[in-house]
Every structure is written in structure tokens, then in C-alpha cells.
PDB file of C-alpha atoms in Angstrom:
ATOM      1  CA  UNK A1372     -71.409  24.396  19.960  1.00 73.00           C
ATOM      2  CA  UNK A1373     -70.960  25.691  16.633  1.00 76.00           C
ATOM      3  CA  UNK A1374     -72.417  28.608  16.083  1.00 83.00           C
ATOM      4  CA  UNK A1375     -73.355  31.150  18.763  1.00 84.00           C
ATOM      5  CA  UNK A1376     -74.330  34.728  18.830  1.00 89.00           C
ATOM      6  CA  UNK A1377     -75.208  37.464  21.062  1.00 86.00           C
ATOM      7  CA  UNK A1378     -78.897  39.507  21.389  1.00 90.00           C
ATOM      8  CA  UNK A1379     -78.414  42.777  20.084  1.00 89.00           C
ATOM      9  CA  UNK A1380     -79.394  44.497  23.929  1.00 90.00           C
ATOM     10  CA  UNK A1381     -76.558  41.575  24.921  1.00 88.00           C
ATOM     11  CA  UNK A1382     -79.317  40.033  27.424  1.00 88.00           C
ATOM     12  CA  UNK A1383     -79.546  36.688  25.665  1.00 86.00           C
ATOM     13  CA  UNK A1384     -77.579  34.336  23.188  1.00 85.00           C
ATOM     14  CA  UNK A1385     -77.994  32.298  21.251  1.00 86.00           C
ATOM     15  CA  UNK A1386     -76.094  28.576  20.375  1.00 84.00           C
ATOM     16  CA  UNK A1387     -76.367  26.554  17.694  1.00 84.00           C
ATOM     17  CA  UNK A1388     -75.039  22.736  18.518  1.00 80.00           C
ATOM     18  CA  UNK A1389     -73.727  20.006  15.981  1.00 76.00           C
ATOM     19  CA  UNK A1390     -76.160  17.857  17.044  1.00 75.00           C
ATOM     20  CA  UNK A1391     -79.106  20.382  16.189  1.00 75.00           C
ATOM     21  CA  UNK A1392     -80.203  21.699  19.001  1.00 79.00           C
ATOM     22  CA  UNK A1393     -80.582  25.494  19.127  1.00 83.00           C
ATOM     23  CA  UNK A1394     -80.334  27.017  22.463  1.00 81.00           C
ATOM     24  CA  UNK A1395     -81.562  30.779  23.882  1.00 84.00           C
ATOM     25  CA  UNK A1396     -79.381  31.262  26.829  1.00 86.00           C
ATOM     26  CA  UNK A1397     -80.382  34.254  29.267  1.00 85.00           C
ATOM     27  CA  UNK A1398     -76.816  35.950  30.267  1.00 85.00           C
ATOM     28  CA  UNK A1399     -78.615  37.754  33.529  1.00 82.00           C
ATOM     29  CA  UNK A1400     -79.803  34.334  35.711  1.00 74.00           C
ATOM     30  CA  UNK A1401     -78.820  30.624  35.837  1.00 65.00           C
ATOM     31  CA  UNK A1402     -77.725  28.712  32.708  1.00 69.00           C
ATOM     32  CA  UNK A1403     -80.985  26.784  32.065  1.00 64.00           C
ATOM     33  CA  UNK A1404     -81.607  27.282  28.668  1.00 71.00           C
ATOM     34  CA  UNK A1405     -84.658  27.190  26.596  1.00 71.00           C
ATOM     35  CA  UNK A1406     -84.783  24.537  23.900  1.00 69.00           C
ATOM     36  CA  UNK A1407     -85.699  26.853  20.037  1.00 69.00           C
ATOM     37  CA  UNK A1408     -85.920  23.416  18.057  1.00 64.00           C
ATOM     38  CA  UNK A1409     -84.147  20.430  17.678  1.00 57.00           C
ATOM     39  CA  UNK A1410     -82.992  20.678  14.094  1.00 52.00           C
ATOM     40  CA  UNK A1411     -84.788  17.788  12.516  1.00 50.00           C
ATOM     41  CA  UNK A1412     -82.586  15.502  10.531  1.00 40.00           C
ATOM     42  CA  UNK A1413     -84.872  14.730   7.310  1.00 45.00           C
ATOM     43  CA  UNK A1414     -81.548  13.662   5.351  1.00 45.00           C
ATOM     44  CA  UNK A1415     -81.002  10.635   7.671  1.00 47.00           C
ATOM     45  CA  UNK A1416     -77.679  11.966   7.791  1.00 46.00           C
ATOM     46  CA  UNK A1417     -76.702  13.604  11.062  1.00 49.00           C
ATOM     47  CA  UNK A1418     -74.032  16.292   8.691  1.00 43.00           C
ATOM     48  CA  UNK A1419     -76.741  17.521   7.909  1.00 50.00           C
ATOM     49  CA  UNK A1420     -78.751  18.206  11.282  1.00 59.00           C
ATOM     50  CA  UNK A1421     -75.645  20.767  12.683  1.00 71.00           C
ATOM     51  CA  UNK A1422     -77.445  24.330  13.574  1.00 76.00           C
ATOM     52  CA  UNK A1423     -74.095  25.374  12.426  1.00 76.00           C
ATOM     53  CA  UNK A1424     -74.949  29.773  12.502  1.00 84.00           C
ATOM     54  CA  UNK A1425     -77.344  31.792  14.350  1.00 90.00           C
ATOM     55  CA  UNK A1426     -78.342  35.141  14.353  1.00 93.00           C
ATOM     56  CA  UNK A1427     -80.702  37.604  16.166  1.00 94.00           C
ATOM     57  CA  UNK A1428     -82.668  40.589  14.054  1.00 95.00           C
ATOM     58  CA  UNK A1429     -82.017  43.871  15.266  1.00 94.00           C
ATOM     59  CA  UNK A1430     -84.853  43.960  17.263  1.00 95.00           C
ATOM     60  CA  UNK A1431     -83.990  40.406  18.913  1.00 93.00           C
ATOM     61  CA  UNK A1432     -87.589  39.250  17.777  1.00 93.00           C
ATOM     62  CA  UNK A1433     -86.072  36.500  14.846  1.00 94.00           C
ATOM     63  CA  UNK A1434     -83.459  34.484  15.169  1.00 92.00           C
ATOM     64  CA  UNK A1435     -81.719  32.882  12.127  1.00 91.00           C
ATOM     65  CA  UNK A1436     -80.369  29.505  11.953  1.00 88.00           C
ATOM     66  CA  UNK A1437     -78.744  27.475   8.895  1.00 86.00           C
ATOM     67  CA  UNK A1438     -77.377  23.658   9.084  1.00 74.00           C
ATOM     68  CA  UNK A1439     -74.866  22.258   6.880  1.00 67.00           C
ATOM     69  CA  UNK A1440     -77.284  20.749   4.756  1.00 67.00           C
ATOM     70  CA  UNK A1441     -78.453  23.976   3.315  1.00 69.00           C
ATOM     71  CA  UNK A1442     -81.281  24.540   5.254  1.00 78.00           C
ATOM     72  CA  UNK A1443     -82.337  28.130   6.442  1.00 84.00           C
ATOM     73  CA  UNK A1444     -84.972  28.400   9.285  1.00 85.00           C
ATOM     74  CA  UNK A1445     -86.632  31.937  10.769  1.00 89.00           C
ATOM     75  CA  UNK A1446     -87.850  31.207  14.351  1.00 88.00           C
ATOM     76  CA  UNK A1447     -89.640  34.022  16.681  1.00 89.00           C
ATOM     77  CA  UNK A1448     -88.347  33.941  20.523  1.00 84.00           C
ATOM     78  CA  UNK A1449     -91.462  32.337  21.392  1.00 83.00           C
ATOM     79  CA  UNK A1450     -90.375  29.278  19.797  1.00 83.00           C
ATOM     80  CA  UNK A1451     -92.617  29.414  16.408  1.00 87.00           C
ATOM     81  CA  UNK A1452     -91.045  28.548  13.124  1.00 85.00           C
ATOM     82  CA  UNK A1453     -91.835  31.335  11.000  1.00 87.00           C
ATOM     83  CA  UNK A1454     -90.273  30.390   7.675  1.00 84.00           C
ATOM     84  CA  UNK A1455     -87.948  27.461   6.298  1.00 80.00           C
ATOM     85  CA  UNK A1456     -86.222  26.828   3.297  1.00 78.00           C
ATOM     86  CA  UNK A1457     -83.898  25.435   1.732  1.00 74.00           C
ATOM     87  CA  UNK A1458     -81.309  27.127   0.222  1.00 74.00           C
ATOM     88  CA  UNK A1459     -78.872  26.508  -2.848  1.00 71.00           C
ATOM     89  CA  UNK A1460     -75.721  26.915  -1.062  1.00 72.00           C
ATOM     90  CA  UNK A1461     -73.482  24.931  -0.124  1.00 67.00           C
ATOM     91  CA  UNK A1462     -72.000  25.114   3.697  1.00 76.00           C
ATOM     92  CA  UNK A1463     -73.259  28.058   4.893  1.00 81.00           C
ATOM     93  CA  UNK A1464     -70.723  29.795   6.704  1.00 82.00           C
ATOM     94  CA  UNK A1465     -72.335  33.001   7.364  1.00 87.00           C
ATOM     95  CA  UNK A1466     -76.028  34.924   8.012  1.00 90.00           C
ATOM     96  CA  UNK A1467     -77.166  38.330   8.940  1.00 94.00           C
ATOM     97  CA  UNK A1468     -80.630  40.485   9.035  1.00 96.00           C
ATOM     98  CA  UNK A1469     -80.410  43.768   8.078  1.00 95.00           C
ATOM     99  CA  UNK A1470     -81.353  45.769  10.434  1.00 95.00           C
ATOM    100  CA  UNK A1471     -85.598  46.471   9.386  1.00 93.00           C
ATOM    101  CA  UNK A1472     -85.268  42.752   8.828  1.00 92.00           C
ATOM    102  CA  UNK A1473     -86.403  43.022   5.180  1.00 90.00           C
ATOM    103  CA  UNK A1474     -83.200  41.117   4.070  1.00 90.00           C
ATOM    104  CA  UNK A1475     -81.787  38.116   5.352  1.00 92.00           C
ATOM    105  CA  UNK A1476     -78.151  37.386   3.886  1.00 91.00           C
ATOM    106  CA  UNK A1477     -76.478  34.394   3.847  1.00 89.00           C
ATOM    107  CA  UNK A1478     -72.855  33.287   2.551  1.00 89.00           C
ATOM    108  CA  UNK A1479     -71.370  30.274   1.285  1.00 84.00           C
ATOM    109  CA  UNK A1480     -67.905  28.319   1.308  1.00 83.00           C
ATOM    110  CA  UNK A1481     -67.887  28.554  -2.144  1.00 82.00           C
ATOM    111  CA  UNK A1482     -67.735  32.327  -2.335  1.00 85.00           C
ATOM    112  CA  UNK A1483     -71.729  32.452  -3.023  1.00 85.00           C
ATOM    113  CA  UNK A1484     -73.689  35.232  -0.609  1.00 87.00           C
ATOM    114  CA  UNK A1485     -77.620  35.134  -1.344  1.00 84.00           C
ATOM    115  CA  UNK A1486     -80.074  37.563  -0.299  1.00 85.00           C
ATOM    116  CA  UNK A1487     -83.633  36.313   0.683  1.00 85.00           C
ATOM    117  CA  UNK A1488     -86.432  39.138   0.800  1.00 83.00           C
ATOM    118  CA  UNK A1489     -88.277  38.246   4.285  1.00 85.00           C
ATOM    119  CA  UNK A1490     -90.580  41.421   3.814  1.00 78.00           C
ATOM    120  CA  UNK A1491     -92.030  39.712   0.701  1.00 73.00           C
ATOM    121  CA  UNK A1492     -93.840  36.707   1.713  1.00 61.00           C
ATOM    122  CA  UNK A1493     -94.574  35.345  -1.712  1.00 63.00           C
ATOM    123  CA  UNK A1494     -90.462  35.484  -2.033  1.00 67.00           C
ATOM    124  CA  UNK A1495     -89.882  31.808  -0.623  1.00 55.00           C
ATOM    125  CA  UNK A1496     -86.563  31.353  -2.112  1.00 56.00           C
ATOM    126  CA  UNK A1497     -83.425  33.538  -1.794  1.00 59.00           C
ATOM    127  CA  UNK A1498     -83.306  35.098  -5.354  1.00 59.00           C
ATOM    128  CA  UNK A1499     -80.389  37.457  -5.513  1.00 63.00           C
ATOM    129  CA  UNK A1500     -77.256  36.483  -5.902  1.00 69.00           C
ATOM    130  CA  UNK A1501     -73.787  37.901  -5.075  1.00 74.00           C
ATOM    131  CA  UNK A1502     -70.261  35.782  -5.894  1.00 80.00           C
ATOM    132  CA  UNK A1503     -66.652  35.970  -4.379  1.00 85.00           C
ATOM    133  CA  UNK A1504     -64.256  33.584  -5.248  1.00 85.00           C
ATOM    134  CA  UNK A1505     -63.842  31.885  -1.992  1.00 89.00           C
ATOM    135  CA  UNK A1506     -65.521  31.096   1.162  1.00 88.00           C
ATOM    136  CA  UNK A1507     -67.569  33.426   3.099  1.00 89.00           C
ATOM    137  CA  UNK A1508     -65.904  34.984   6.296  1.00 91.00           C
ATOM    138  CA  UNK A1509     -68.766  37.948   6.881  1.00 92.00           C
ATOM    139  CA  UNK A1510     -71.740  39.664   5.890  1.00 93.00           C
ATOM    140  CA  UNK A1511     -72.586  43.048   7.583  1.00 95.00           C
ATOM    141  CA  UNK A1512     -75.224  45.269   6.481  1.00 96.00           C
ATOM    142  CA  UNK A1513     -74.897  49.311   7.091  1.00 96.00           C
ATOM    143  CA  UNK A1514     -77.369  50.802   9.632  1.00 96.00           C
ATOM    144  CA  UNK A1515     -79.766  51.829   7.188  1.00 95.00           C
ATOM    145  CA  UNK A1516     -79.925  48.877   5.635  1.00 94.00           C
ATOM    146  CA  UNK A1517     -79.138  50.054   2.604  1.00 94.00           C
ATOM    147  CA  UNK A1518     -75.668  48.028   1.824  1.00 95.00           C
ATOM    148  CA  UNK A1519     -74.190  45.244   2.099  1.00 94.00           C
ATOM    149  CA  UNK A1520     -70.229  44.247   2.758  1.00 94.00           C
ATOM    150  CA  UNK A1521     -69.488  41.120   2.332  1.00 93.00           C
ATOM    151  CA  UNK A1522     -65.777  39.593   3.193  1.00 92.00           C
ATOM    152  CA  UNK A1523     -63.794  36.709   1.823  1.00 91.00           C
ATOM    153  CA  UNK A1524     -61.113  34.187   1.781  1.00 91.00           C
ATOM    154  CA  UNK A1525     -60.080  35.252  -1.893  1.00 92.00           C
ATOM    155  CA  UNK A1526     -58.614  38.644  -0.198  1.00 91.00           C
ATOM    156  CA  UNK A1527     -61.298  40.767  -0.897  1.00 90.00           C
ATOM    157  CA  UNK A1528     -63.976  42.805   1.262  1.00 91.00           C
ATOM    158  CA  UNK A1529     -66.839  44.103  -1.054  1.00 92.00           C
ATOM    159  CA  UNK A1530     -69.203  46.822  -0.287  1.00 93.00           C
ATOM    160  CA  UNK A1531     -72.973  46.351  -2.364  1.00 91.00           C
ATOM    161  CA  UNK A1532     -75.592  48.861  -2.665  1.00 91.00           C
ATOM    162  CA  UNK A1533     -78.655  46.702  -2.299  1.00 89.00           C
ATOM    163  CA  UNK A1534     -80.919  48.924  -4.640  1.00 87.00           C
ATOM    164  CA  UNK A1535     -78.838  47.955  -7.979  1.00 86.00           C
ATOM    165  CA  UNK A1536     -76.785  45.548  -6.556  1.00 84.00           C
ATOM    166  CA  UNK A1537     -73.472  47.595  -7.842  1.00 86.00           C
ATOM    167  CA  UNK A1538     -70.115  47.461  -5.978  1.00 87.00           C
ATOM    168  CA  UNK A1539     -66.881  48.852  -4.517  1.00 91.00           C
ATOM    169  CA  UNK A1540     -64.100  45.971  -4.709  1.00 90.00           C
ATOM    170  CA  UNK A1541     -61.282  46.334  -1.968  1.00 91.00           C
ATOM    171  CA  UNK A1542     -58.471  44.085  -2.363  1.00 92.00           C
ATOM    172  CA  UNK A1543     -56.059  43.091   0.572  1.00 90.00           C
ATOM    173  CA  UNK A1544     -52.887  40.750   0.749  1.00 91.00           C
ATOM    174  CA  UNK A1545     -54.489  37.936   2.672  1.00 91.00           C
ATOM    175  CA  UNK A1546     -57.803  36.628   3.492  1.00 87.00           C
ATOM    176  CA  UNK A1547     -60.333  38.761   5.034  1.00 87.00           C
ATOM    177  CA  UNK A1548     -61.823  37.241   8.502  1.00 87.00           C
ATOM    178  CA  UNK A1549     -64.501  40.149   8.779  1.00 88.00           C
ATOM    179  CA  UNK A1550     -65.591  43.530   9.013  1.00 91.00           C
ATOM    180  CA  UNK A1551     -67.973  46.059   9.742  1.00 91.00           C
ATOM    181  CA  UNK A1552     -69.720  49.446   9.554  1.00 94.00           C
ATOM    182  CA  UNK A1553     -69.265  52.365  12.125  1.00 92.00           C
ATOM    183  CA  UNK A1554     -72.022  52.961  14.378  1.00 90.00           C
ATOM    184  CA  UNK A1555     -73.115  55.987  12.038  1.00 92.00           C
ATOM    185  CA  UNK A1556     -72.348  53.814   9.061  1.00 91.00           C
ATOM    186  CA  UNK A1557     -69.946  56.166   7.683  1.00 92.00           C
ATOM    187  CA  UNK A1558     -66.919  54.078   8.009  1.00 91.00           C
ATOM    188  CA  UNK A1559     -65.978  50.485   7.622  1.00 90.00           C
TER     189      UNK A1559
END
């Protein structure tokens, strides 16, 4: 398993395998999963195939899943493949909706975080771009969706206001593995 995430009402999760398999797991009953897709390996190269992250929308209606190979995929919980796309960044290491599921961000080992439009559907392609210097660790959106913070390896934990895409820089002394936003969204 190498990615795995939990419904936001906590009554399902979600696992993402190497092999490509993408798993909904019920947390109340027995462990018999239903299958969400077999990640199909068009590359002929199984690197590509891993379901490496996950994520639920707010609403636990979409799940999220990206591979190695740059591929993003929307699924409902019914099992229906809503949208797919590739994506140009390399090893994805992180995704999140926000929460009215009009944005769906997604950030990169090479300090690239892109933000595809999902209430748009002639928007096919993630087309706003965000850089860090480093990998990825996080990407949290506020509660009302209407910023972004976005955590790296290159010490730094930046907060974006989606409307003009401006930005508060916060530096630390190491790496930062991830954060969040209060409940209320009034603190991080």
C-alpha cells in the first residue's frame, strides 16, 4: 500500500497499492474491499501503474488518485471514472479537494503544486501553477476554500489566496512534513 486515506465521516478508506489497484475499505464490517479500478498500465512499465495518493472530497462523493507516471484520475464511489488526465508533474507526492470540490491540488517532488479547476469542465488540464523549491510534503486548503497552504522540503510552508494567487512565505529551520488549518480556519 502506498497511499491511503481516510473518508471525511471516517466510515471508509481508501488504499492506493503499487501494483494499481485502488481499494474502498469499509472500517464498520469485515475487510472485503471493493475493487475502484485497477490502474491500467498504458506505459508498459509497471512504475508507472502505482496508485501512489488518494483522496476523498469533502463530501466523500470523489475520490482522487495519481500514479507515478503523472496520471490524475477522479472516480465517484460508485466506481465511474469521472475525469482523467495527465498531468505535467513529475512524482506526485501530494493531492487534495478543496472542500466545494471546485479545486483539485496536486504537488510535485520537484517543488511544483498545480491547481486543476474540476468545476469548469472545459478546464481539462491543470492550468495554474504554484513553485517551491523542493518536494511536496502537503497541500491543505482552508474551510472556505478560499486558500491554499502548501508545505515543503526547502523549509518553507506557504499560505496562497486562490483569487490572485498572492502569498505569505513562512520560513522554518528544517523541512516541513505538513500542516493544516484550524477547524474555523483561523489558525494554521
Amino acid at each position: 500500500v502506498s497511499g491511503i486515506a481516510f473518508s471525511p465521516e471516517g466510515d471508509n478508506i481508501i488504499s492506493g497499492a503499487e501494483d494499481g489497484a485502488v481499494m474502498i475499505w469499509q472500517t464498520s464490517s469485515a475487510p472485503v474491499p471493493q475493487l475502484l479500478n485497477d490502474w491500467p498500465i498504458s506505459s508498459g512499465n509497471e512504475w508507472y501503474a502505482a496508485a501512489n495518493h488518494v483522496a476523498f472530497s469533502a463530501d466523500s462523493e470523489w475520490i482522487a488518485v495519481a500514479g507515478k507516471g503523472g496520471e490524475v484520475q477522479i472516480w465517484d464511489r460508485q466506481g465511474q471514472l469521472l475525469r482523467a488526465q495527465p498531468v505535467s508533474i513529475n512524482a506526485i507526492k501530494s493531492l487534495n479537494f478543496s472542500p466545494d470540490k471546485q479545486w483539485l491540488a496536486l504537488g510535485g517532488d520537484y517543488g511544483q503544486v498545480a491547481l486543476w479547476r474540476l468545476d469548469d469542465p472545459s478546464d481539462i488540464v491543470p492550468s495554474y501553477y504554484i513553485q517551491h523549491r523542493a518536494a511536496i510534503t502537503s497541500l491543505s486548503f482552508s474551510p472556505d476554500g478560499q486558500q491554499l497552504l502548501t508545505t515543503s522540503e526547502d523549509t518553507t510552508l506557504s499560505l496562497w489566496n486562490l483569487d490572485d494567487f498572492s502569498s505569505v512565505e513562512m520560513r522554518h529551520s528544517e523541512a516541513v512534513g505538513q500542516a493544516g488549518f484550524s477547524p474555523d480556519g483561523q489558525r494554521l
